[in-house]
Tab-separated table of N, CA and C in Angstrom:
chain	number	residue	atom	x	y	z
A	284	UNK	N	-21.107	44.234	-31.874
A	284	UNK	CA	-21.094	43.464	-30.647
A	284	UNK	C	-22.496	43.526	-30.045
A	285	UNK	N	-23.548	42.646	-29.725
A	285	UNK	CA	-24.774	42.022	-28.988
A	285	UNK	C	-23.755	41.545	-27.556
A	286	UNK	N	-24.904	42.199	-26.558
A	286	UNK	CA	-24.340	41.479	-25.360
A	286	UNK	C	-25.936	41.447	-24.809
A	287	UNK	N	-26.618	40.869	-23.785
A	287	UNK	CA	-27.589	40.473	-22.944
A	287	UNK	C	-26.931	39.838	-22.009
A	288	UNK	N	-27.770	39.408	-21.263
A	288	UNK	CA	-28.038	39.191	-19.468
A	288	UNK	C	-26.134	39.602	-18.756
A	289	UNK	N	-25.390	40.768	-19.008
A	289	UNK	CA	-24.444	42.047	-18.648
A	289	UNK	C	-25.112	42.236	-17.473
A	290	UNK	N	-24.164	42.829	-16.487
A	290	UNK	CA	-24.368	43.918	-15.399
A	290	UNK	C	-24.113	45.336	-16.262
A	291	UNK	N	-24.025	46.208	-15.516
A	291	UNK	CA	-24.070	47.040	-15.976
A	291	UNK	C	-23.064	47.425	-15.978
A	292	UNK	N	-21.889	47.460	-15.358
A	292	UNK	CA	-20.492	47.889	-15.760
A	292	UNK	C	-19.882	46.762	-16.887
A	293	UNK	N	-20.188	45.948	-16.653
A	293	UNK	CA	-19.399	45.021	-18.040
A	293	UNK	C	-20.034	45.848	-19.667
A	294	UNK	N	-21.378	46.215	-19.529
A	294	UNK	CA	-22.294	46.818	-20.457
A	294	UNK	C	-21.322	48.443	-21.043
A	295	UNK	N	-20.960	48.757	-19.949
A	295	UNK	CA	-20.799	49.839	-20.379
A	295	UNK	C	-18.813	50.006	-20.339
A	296	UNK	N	-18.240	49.105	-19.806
A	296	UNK	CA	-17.222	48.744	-20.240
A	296	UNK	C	-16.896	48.582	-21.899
A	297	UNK	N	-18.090	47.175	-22.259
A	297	UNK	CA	-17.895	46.878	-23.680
A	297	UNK	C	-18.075	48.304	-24.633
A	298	UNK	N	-19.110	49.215	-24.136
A	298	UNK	CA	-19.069	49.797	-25.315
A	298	UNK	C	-18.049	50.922	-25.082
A	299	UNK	N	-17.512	51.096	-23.983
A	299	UNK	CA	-16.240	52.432	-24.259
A	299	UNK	C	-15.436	51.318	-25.218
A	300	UNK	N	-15.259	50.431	-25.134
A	300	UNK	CA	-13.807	49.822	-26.094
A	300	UNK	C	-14.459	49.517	-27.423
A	301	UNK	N	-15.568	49.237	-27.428
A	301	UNK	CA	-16.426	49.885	-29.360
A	301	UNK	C	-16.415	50.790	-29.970
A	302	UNK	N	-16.955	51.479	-28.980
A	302	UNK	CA	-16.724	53.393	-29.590
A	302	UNK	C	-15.468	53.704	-29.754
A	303	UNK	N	-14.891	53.405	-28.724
A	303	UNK	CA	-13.097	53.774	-29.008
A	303	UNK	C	-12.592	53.164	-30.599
A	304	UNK	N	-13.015	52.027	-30.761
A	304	UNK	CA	-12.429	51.334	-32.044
A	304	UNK	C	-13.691	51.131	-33.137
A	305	UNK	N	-14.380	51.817	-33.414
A	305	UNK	CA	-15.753	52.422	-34.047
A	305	UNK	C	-16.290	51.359	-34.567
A	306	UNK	N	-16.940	50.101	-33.577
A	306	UNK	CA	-17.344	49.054	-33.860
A	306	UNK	C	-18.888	48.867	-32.913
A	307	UNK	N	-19.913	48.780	-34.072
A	307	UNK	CA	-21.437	49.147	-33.244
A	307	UNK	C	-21.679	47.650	-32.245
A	308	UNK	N	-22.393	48.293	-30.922
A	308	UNK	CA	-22.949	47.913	-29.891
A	308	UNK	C	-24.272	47.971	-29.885
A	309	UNK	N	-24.193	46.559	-29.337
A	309	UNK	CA	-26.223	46.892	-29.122
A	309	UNK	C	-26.197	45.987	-27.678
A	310	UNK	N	-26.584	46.390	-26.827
A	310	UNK	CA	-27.184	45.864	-25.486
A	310	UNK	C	-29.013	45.793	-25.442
A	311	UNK	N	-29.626	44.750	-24.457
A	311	UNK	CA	-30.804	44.821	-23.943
A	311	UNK	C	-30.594	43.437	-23.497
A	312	UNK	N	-32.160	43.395	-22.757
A	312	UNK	CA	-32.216	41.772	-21.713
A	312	UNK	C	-33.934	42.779	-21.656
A	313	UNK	N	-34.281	41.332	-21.446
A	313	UNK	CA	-36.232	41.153	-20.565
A	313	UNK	C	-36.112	40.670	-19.263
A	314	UNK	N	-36.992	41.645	-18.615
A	314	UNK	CA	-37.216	41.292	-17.533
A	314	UNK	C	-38.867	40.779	-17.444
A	315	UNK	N	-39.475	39.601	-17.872
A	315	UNK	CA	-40.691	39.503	-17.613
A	315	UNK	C	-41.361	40.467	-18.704
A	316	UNK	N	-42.631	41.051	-18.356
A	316	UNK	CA	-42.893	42.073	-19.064
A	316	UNK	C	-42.160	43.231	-19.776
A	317	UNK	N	-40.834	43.487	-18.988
A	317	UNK	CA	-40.346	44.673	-19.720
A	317	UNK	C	-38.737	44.576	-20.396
A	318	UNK	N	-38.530	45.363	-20.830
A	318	UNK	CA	-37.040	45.094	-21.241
A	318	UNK	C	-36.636	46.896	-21.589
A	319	UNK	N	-35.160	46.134	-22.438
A	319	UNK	CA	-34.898	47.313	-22.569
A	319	UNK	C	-33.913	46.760	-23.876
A	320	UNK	N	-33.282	48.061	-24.593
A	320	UNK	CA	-32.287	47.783	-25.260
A	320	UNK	C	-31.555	48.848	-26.054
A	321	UNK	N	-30.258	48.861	-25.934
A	321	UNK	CA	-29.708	50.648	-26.199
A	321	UNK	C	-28.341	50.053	-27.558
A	322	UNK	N	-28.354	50.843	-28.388
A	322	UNK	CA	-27.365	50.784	-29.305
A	322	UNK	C	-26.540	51.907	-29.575
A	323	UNK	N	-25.145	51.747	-29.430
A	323	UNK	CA	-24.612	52.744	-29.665
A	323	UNK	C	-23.449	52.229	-31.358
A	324	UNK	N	-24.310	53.610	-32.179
A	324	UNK	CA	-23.604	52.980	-33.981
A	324	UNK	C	-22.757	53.757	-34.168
A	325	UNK	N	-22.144	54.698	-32.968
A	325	UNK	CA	-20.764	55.986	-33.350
A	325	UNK	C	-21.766	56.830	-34.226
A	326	UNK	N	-20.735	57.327	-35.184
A	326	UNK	CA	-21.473	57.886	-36.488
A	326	UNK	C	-22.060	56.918	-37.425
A	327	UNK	N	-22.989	57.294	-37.559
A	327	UNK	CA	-23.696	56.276	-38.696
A	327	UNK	C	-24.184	57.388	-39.491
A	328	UNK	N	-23.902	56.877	-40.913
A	328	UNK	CA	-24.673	57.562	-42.037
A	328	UNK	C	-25.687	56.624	-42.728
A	329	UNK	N	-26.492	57.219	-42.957
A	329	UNK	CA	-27.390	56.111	-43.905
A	329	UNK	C	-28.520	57.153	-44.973
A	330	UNK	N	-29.136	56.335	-46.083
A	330	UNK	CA	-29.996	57.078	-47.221
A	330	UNK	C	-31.445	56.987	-46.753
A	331	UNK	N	-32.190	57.610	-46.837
A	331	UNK	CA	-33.271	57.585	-46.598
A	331	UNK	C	-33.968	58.385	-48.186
A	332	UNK	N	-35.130	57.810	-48.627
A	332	UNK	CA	-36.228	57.552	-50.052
A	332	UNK	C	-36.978	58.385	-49.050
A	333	UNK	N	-37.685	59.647	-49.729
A	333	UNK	CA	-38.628	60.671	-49.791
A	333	UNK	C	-39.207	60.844	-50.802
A	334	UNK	N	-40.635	60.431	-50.737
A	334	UNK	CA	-41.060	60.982	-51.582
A	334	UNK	C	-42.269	62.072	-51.548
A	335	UNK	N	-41.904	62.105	-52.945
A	335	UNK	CA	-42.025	63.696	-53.758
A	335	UNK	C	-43.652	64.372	-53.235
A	336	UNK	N	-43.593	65.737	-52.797
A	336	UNK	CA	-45.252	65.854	-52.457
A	336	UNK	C	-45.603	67.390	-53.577
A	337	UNK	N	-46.568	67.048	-54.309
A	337	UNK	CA	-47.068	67.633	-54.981
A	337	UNK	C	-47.856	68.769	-54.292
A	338	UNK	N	-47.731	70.095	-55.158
A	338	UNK	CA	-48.313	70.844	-54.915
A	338	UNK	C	-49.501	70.881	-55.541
A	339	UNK	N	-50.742	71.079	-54.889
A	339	UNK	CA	-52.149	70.955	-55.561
A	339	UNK	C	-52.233	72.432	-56.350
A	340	UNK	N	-52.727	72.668	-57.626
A	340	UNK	CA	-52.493	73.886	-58.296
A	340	UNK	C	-54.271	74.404	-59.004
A	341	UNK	N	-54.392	75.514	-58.737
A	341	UNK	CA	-56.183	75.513	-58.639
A	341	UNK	C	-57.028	74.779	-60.007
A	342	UNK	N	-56.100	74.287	-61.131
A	342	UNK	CA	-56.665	73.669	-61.969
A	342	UNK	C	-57.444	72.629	-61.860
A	343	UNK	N	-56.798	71.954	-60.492
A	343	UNK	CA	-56.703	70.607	-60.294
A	343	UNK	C	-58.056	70.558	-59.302
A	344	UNK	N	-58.531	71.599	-58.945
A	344	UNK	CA	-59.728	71.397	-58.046
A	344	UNK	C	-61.288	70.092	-58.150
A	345	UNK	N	-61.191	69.517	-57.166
A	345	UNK	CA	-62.340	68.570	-57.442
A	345	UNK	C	-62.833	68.689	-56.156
A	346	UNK	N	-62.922	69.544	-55.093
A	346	UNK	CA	-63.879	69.376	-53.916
A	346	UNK	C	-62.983	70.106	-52.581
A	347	UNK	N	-63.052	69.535	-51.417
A	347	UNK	CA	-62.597	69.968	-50.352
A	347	UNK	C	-61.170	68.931	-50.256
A	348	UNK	N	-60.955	68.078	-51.070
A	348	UNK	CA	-59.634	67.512	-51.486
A	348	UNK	C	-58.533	67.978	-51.616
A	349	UNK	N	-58.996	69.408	-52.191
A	349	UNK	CA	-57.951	69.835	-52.954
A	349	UNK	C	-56.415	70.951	-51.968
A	350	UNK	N	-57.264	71.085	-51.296
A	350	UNK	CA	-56.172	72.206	-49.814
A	350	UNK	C	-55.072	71.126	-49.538
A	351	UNK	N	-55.800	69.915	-49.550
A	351	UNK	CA	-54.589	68.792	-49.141
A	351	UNK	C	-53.409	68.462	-49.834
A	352	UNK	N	-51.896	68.547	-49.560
A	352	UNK	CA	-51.127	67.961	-50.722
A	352	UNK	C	-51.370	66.324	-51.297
A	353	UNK	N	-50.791	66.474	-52.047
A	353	UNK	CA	-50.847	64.844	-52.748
A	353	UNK	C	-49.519	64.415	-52.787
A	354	UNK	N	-49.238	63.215	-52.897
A	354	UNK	CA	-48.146	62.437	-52.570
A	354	UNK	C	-47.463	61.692	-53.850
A	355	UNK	N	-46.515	62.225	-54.712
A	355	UNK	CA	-46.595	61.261	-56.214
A	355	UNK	C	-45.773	60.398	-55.760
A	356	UNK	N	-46.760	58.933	-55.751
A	356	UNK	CA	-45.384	58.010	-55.011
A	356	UNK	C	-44.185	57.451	-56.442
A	357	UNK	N	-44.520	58.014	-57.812
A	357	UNK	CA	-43.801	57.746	-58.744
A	357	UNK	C	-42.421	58.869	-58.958
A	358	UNK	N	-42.127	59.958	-57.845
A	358	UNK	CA	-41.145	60.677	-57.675
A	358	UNK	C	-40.975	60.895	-55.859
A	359	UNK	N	-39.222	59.912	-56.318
A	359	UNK	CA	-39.264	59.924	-54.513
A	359	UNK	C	-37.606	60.475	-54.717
A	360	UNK	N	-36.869	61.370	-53.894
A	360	UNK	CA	-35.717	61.554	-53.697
A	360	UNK	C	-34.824	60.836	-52.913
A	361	UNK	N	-33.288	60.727	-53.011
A	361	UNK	CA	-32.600	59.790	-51.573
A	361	UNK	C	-32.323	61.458	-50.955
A	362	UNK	N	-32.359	60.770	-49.544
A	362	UNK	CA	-31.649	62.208	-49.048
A	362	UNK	C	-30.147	61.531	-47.855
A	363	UNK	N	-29.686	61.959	-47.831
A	363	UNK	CA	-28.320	61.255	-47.170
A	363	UNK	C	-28.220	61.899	-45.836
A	364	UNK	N	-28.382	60.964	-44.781
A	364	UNK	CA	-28.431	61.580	-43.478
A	364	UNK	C	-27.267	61.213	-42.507
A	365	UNK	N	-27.150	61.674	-41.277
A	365	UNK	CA	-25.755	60.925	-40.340
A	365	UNK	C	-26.291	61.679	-39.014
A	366	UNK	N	-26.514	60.401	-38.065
A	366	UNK	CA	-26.499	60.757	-36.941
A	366	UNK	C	-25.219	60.449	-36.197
A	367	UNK	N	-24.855	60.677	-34.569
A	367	UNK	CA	-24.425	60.785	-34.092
A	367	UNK	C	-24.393	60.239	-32.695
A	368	UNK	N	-24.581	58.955	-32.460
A	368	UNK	CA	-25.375	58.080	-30.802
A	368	UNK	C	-24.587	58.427	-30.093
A	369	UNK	N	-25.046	58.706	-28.738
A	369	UNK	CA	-24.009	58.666	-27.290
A	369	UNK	C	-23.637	57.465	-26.579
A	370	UNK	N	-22.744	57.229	-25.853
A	370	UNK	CA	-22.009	55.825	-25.280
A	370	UNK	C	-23.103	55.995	-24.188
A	371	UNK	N	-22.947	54.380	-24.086
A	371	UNK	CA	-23.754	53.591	-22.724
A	371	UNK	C	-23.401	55.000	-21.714
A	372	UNK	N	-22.349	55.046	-21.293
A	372	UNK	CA	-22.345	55.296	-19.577
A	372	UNK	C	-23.316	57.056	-20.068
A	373	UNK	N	-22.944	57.493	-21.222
A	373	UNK	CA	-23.619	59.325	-21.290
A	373	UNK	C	-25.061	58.916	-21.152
A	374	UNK	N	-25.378	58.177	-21.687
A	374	UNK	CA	-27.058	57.683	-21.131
A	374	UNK	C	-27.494	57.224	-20.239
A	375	UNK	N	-26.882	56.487	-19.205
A	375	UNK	CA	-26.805	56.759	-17.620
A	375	UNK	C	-26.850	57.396	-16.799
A	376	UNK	N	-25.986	58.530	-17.110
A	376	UNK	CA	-25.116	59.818	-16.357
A	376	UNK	C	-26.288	60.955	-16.452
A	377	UNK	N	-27.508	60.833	-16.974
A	377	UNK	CA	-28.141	61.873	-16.968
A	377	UNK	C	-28.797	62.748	-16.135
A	378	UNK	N	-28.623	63.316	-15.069
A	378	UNK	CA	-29.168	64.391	-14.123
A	378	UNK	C	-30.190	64.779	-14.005
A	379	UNK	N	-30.948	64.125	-13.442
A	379	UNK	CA	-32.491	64.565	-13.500
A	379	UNK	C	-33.386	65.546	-12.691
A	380	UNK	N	-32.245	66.328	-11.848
A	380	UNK	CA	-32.691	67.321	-11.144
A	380	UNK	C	-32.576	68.599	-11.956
A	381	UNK	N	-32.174	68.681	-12.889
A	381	UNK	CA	-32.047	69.758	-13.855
A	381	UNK	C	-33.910	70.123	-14.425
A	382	UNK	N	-34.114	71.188	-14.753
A	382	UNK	CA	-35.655	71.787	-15.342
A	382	UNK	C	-35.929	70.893	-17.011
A	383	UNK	N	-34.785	70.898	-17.552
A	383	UNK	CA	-35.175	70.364	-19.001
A	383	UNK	C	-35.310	68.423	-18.655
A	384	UNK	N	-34.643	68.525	-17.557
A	384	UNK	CA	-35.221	66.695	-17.134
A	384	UNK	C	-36.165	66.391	-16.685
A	385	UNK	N	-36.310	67.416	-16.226
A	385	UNK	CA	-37.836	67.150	-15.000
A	385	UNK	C	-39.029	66.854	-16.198
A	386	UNK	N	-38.682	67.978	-17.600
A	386	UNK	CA	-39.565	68.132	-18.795
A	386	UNK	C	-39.739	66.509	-19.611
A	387	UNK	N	-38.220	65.781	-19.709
A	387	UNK	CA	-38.308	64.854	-20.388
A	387	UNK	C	-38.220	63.882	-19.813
A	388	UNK	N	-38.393	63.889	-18.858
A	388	UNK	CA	-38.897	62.831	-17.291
A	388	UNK	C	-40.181	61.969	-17.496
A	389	UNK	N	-41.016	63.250	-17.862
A	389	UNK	CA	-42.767	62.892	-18.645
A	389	UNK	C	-42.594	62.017	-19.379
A	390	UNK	N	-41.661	62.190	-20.672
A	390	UNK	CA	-41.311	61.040	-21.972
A	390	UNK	C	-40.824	60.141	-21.710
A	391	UNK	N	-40.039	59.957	-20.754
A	391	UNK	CA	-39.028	58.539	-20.867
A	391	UNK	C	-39.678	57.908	-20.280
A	392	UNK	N	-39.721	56.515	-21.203
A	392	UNK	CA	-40.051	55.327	-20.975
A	392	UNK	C	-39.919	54.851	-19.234
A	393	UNK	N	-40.579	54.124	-18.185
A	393	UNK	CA	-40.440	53.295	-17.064
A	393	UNK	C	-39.513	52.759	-17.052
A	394	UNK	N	-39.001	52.029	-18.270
A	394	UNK	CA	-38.372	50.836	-18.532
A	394	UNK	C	-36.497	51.258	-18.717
A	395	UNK	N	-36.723	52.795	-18.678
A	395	UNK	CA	-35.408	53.593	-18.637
A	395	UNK	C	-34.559	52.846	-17.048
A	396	UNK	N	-35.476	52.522	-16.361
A	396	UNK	CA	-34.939	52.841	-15.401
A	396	UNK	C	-34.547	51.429	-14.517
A	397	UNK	N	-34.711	50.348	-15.707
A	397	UNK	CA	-34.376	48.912	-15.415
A	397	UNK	C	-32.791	49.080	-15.164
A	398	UNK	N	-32.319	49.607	-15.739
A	398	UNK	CA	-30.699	49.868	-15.700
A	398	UNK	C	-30.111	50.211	-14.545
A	399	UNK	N	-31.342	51.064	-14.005
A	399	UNK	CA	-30.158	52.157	-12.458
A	399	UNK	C	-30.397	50.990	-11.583
């Protein structure tokens, strides 16, 4: 489900009844210069390609090159990951008088705050 130009309770209406029935949400809208846009995917699993980093071994020495790893892009692994997103309203609800907010207060985007 895509929704834009939402208030914010219809926004966060839609996605309690997504999450409830584990069907992904994506909200945002522009305002002029800024916007915003929040997705909530429940659990999502997905593969992610790594590749392989070689260890440099003292044979291999040719200069000040060599401390650095190397990258064989001809050996890459899948690795299988799963996150876990929070619903619209838990990303709202966040308390910013708390010490670890005040910390990630610094990080968050301006544009966090098109919503309140």
């Amino acid at each position: 489900v895509c929704l834009t130009c939402c208030s914010r309770d219809v926004m966060v209406r839609i996605d309690q009844i997504c999450h409830k029935n584990s069907v992904k949400f994506f909200t945002g809208d522009v305002f002029g210069y800024h916007g915003y846009m929040f997705a909530d995917l429940g659990e999502h699993e997905f593969v992610e390609e790594k590749t392989k980093v070689a260890k440099v071994t003292p044979s291999m020495e040719d200069g000040p090159d060599t401390k650095k790893a190397k990258l064989d892009s001809s050996e890459t692994t899948m690795v299988k990951k799963r996150m876990v997103f929070c619903q619209l309203k838990e990303a709202l609800a966040v308390d910013w008088s708390g010490e670890k907010a005040k910390a990630a207060l610094k990080r968050t985007a301006p544009d966090y705050f098109l919503l309140q």
